[in-house]
PDB file of C-alpha atoms in Angstrom:
ATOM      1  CA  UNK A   1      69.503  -1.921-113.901  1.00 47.00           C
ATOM      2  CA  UNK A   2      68.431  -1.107-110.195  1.00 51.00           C
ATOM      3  CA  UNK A   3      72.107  -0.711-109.398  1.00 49.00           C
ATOM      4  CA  UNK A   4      72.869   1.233-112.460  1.00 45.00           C
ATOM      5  CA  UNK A   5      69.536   4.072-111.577  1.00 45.00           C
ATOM      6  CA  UNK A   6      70.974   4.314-107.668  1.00 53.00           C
ATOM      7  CA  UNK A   7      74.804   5.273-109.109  1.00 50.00           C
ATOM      8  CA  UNK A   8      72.894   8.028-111.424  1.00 51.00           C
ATOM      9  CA  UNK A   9      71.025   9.435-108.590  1.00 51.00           C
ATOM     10  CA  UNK A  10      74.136   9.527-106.239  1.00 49.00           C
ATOM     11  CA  UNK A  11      75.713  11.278-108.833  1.00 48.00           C
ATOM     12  CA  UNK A  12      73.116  13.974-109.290  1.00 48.00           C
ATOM     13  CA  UNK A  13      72.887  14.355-105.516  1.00 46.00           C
ATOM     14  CA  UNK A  14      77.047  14.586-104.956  1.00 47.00           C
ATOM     15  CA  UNK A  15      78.042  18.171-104.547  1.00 42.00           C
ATOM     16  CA  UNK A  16      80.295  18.763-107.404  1.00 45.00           C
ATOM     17  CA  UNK A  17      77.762  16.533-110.053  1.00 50.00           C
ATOM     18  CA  UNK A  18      76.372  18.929-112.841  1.00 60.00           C
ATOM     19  CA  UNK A  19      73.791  18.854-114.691  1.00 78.00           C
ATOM     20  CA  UNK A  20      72.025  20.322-118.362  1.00 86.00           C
ATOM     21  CA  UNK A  21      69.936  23.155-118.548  1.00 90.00           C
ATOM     22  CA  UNK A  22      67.732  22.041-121.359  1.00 93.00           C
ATOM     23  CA  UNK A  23      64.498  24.766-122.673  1.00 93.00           C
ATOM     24  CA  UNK A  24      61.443  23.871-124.335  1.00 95.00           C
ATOM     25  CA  UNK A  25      58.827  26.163-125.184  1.00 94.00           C
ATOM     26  CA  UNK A  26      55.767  25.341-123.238  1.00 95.00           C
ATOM     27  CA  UNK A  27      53.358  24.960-126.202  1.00 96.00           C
ATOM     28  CA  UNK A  28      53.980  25.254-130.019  1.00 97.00           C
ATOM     29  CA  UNK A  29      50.947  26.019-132.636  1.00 96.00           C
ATOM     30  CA  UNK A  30      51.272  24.342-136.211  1.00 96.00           C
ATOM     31  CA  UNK A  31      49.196  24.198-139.171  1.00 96.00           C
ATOM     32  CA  UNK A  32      47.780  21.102-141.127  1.00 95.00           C
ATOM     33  CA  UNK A  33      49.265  20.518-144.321  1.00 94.00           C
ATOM     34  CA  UNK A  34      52.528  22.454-143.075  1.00 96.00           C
ATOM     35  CA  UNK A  35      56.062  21.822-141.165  1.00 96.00           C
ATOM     36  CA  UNK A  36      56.746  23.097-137.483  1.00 97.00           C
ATOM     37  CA  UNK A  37      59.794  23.271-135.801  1.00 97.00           C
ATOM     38  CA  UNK A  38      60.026  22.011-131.958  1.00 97.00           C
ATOM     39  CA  UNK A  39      63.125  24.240-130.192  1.00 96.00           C
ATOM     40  CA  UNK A  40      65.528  22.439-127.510  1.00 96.00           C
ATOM     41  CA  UNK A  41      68.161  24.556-126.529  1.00 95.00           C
ATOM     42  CA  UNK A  42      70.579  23.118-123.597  1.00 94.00           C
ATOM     43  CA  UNK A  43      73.576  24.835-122.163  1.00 92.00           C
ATOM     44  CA  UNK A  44      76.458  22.119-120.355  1.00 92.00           C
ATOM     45  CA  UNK A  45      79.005  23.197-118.385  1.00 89.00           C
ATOM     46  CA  UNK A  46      81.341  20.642-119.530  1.00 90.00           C
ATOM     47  CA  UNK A  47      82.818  20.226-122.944  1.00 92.00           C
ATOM     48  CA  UNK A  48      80.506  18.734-125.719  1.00 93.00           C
ATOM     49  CA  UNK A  49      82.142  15.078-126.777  1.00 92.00           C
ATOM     50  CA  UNK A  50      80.462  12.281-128.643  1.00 92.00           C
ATOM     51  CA  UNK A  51      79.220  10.692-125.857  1.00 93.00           C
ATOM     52  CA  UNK A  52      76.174  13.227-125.704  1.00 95.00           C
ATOM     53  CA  UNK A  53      72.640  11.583-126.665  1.00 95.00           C
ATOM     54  CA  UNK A  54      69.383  13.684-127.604  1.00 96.00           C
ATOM     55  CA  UNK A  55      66.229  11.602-126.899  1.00 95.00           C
ATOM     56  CA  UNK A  56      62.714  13.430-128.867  1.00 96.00           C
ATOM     57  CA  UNK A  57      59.466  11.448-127.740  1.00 96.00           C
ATOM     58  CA  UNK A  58      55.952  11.910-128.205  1.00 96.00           C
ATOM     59  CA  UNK A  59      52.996  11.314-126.659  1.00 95.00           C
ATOM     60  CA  UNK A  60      49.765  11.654-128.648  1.00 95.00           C
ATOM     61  CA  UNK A  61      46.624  14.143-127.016  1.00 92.00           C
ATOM     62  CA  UNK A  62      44.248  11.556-127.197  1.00 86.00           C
ATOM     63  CA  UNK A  63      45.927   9.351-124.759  1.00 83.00           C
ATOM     64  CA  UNK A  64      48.285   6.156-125.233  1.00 84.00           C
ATOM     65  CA  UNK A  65      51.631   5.240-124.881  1.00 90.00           C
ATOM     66  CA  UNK A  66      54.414   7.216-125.052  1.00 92.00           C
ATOM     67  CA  UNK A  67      56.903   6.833-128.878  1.00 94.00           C
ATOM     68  CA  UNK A  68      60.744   7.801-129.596  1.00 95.00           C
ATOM     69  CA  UNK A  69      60.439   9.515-132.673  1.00 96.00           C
ATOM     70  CA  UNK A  70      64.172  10.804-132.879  1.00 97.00           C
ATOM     71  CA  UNK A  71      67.733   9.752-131.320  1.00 97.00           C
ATOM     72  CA  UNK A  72      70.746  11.732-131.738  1.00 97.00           C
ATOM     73  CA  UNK A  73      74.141  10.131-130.842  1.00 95.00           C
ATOM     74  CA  UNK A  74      76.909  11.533-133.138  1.00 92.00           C
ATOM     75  CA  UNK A  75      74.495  10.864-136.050  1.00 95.00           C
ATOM     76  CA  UNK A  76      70.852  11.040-136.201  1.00 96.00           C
ATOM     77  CA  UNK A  77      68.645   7.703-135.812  1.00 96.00           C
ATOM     78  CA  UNK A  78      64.934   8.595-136.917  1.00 94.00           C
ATOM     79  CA  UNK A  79      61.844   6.495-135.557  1.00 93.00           C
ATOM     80  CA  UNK A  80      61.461   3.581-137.920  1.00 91.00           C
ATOM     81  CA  UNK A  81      58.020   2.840-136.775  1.00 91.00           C
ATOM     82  CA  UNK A  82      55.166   4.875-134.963  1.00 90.00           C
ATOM     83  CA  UNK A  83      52.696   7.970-135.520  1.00 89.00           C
ATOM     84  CA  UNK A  84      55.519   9.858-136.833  1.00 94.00           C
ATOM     85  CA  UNK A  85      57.606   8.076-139.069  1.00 92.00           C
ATOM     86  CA  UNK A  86      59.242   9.376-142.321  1.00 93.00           C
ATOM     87  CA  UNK A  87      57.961  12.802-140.551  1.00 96.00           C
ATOM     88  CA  UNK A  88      60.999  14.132-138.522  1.00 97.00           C
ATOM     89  CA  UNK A  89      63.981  15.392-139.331  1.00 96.00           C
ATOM     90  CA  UNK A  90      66.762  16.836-137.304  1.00 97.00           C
ATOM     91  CA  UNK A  91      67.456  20.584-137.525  1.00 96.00           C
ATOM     92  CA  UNK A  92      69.920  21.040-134.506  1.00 95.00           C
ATOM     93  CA  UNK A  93      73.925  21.577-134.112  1.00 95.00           C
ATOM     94  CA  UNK A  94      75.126  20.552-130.925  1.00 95.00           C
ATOM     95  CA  UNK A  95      77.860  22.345-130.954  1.00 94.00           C
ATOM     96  CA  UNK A  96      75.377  25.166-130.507  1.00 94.00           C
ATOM     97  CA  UNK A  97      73.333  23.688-127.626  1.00 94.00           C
ATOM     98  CA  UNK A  98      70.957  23.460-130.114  1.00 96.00           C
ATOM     99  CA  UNK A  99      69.017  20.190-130.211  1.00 96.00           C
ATOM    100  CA  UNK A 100      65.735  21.209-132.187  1.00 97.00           C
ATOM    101  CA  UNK A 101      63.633  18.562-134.741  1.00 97.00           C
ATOM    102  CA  UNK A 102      60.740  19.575-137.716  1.00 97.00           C
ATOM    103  CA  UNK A 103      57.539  17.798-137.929  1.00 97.00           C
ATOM    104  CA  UNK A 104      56.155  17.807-141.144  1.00 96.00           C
ATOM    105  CA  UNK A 105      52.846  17.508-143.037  1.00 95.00           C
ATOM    106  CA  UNK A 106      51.285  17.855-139.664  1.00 96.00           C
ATOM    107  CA  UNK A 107      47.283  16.136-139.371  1.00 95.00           C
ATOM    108  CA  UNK A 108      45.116  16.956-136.622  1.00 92.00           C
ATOM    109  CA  UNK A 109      46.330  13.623-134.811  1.00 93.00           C
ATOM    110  CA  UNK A 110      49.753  15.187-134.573  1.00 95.00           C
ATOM    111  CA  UNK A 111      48.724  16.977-131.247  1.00 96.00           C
ATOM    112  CA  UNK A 112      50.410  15.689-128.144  1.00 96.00           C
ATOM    113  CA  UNK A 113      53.078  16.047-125.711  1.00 96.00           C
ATOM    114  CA  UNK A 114      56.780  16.489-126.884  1.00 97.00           C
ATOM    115  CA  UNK A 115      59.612  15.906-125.088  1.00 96.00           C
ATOM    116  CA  UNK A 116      63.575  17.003-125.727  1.00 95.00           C
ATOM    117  CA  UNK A 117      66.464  15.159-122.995  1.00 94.00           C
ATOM    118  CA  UNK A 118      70.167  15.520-123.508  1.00 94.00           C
ATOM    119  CA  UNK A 119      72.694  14.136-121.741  1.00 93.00           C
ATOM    120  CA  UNK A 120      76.358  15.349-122.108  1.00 93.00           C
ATOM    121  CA  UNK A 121      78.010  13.187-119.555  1.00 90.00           C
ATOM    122  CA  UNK A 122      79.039  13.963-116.465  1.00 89.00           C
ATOM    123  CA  UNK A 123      76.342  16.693-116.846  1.00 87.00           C
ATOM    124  CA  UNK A 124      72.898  15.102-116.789  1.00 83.00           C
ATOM    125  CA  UNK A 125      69.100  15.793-117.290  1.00 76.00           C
ATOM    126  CA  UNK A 126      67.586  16.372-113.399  1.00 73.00           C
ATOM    127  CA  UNK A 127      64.135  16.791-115.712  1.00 80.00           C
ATOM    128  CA  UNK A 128      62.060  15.532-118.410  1.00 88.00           C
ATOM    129  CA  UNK A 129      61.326  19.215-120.371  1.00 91.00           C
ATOM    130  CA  UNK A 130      57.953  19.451-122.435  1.00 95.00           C
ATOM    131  CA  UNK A 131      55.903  21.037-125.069  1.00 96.00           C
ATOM    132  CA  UNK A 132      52.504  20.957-126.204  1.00 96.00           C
ATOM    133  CA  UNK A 133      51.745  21.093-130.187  1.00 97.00           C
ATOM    134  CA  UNK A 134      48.366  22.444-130.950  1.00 96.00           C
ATOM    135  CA  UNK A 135      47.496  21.837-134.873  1.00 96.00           C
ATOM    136  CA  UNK A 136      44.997  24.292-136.205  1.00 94.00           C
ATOM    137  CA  UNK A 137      43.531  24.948-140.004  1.00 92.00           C
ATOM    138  CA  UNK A 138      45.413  27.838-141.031  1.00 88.00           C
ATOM    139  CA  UNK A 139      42.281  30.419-141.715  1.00 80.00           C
ATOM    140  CA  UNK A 140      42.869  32.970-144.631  1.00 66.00           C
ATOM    141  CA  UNK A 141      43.942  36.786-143.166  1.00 60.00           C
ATOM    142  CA  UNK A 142      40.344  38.209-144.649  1.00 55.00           C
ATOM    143  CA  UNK A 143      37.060  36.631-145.224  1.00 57.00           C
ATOM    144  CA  UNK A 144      34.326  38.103-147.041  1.00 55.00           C
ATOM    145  CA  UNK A 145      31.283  38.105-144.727  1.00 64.00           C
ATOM    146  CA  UNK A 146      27.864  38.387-145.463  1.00 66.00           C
ATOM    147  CA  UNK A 147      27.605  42.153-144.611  1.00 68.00           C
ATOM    148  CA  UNK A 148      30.351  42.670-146.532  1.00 70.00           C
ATOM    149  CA  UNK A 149      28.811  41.260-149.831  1.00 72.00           C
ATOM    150  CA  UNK A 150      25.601  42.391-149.560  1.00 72.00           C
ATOM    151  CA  UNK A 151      27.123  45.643-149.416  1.00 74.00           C
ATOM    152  CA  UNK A 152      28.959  44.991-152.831  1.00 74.00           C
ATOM    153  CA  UNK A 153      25.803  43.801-154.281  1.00 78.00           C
ATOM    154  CA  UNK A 154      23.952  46.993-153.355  1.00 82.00           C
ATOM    155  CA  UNK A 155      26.681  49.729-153.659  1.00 81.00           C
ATOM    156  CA  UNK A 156      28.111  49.143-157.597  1.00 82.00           C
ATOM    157  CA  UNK A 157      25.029  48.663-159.031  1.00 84.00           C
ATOM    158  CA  UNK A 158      23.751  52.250-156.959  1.00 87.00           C
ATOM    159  CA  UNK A 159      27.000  53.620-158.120  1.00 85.00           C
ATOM    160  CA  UNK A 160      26.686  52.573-161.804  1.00 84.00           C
ATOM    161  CA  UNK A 161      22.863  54.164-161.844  1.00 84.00           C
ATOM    162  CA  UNK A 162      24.257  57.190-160.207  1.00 84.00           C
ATOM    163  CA  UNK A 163      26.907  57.580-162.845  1.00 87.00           C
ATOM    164  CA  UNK A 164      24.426  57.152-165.563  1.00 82.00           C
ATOM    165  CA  UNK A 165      21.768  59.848-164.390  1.00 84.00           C
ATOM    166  CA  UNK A 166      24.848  62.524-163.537  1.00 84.00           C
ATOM    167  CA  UNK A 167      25.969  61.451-167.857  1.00 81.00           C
ATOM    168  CA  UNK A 168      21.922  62.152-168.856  1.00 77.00           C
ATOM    169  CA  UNK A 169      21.854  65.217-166.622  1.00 79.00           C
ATOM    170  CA  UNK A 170      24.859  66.431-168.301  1.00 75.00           C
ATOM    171  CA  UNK A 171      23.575  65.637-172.004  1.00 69.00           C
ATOM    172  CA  UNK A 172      20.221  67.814-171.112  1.00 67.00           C
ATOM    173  CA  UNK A 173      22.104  70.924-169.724  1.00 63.00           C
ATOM    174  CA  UNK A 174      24.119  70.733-172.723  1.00 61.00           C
ATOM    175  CA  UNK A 175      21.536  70.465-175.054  1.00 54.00           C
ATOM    176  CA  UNK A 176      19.540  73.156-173.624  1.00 53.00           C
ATOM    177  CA  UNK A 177      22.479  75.735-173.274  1.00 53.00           C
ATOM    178  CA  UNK A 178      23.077  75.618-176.674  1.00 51.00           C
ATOM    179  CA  UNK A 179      19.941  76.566-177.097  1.00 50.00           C
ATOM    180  CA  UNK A 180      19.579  79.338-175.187  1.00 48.00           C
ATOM    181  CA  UNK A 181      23.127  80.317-176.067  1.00 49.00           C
ATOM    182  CA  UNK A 182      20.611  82.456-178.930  1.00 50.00           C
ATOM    183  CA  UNK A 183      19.039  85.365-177.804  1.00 49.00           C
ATOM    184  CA  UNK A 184      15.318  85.750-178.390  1.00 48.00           C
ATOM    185  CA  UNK A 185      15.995  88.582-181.377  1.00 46.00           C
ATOM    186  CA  UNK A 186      18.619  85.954-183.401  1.00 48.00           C
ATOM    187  CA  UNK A 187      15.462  83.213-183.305  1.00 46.00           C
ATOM    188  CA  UNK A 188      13.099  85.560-184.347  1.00 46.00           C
ATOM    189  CA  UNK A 189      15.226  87.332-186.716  1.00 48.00           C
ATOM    190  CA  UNK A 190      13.573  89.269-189.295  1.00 46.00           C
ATOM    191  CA  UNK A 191      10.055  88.868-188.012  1.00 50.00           C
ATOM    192  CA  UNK A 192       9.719  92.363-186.059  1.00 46.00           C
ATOM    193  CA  UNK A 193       6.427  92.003-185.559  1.00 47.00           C
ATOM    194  CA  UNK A 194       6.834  88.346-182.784  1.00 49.00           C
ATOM    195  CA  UNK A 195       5.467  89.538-179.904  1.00 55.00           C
ATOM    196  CA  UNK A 196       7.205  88.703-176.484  1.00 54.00           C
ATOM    197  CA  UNK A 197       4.662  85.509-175.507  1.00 57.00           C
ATOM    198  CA  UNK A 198       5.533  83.997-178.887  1.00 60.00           C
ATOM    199  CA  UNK A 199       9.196  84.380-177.767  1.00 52.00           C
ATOM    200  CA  UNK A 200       8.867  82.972-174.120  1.00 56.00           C
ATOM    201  CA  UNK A 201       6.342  80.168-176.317  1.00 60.00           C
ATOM    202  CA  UNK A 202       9.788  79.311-178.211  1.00 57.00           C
ATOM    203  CA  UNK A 203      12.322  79.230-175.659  1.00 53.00           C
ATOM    204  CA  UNK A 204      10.259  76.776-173.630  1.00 54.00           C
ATOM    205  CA  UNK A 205       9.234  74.522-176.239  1.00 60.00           C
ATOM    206  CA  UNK A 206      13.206  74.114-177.117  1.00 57.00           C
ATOM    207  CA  UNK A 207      13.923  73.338-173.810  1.00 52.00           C
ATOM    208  CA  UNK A 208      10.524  71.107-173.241  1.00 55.00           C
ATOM    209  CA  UNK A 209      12.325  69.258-176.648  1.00 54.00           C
ATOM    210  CA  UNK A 210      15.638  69.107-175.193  1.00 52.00           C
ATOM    211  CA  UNK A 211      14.781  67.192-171.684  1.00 50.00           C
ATOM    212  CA  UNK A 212      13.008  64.832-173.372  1.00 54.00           C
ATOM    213  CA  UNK A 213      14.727  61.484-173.944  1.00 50.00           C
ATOM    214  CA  UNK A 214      15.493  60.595-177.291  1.00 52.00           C
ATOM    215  CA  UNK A 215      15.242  56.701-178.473  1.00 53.00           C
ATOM    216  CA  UNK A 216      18.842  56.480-177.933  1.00 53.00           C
ATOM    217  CA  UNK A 217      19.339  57.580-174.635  1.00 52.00           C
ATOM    218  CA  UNK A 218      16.238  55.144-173.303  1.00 55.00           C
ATOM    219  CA  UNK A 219      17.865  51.952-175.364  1.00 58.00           C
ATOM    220  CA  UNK A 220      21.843  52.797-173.392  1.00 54.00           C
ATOM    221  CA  UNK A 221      19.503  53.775-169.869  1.00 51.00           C
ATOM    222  CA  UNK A 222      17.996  50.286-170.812  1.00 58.00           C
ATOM    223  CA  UNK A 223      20.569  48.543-171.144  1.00 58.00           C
ATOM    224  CA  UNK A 224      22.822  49.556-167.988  1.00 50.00           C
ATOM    225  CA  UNK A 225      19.796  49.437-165.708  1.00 51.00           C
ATOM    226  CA  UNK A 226      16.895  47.132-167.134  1.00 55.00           C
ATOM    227  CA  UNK A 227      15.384  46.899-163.567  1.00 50.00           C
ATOM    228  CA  UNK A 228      14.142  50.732-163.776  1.00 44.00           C
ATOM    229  CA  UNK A 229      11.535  49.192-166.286  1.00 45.00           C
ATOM    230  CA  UNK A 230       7.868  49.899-164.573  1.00 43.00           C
ATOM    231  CA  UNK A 231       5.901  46.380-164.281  1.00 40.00           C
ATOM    232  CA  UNK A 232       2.707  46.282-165.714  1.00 38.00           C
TER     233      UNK A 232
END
């Protein structure tokens, strides 16, 4: 084993040894209850052959040892044990340089280190690339706040009233215009001898009649706004 790590790093050092350019993103966010992919791209400069390997591992936040969770070599080879098992699934092409993995049904003990290394031979990995998955509760895009529904509490019901008095309002001005829509000599008609007071007397008592509220309009005011009743 000693002799076989010394031949490896004499063959990274020689001058014409190559190695993989392989990309991670430095940290990844996923949701609980949801899937996430984990990117590894790697560029070789020789030709891709079946002799390149893709190694995933993960290392939990909390601490502890490190676990393969995924093996690529010409097929894929999931993790049949560990943290992660029945959870990861391959979604790279190789052919592509493309070398990513999903994580599903993430859990809050799914955050950790992640780490992607291919090796194409001759070209080799001269680093370990990383990423760290943060899993979060996915909050909803808008929350009602408090402010928020007090206001809705206090606005429609001021709204409704409003709407209701501006209705009464109406009914009176159109109950008193047709009123007045008679001229002083039509309601006294034939009785010459009315005297101007008795005519102002007339007009106001129609209008003092037509402002008032009739049973009907208290029982619907009543029954849209029962609060306005005065407590005793």
């Amino acid at each position: 084993l000693l002799l076989l790590l010394l031949l490896l790093l004499l063959l990274l050092l020689l001058p014409g040894s190559a190695t993989i350019e392989v990309s991670l993103k430095p940290t990844v966010r996923g949701f609980i209850g949801e899937d996430v992919q984990l990117s590894c791209k790697f560029r070789s400069s020789s030709p891709i052959t079946q002799r390149l390997t893709v190694d995933w591992s993960y290392r939990p936040a909390n601490g502890g040892s490190t676990h393969g969770i995924l093996y690529y070599h010409s097929a894929v080879f999931p993790a049949a044990q560990g943290p992660l098992k029945d959870r990861v699934l391959w979604n790279g092409n190789v052919m592509n340089g493309n070398a990513s993995i999903v994580v599903k049904n993430l859990t809050r003990i799914d955050n950790g280190t992640f780490s992607c290394v291919v090796q194409n031979p001759p070209d080799l990995s001269s680093f370990v690339p990383t990423t760290e998955l943060t899993v979060i509760k996915r909050e909803l895009p808008f929350r009602l706040s408090v402010v928020v529904v007090l206001m809705l509490l206090v606005v429609v019901p001021t709204l409704l009233v409003v709407t209701l008095l501006l209705v009464r309002t109406a009914k009176r001005f159109d109950c008193c215009g047709s009123n007045a829509s008679k001229s002083p000599i039509e309601v006294v008609e034939g009785d010459s001898d009315a005297s101007e007071d008795d005519l102002r007397s007339g007009c106001c008592r129609r209008c003092i009649a037509c402002l008032q509220d009739t049973d009907e309009e208290d029982e619907d005011f009543q029954q849209f706004y029962p609060m306005s009743e005065s407590v005793t």
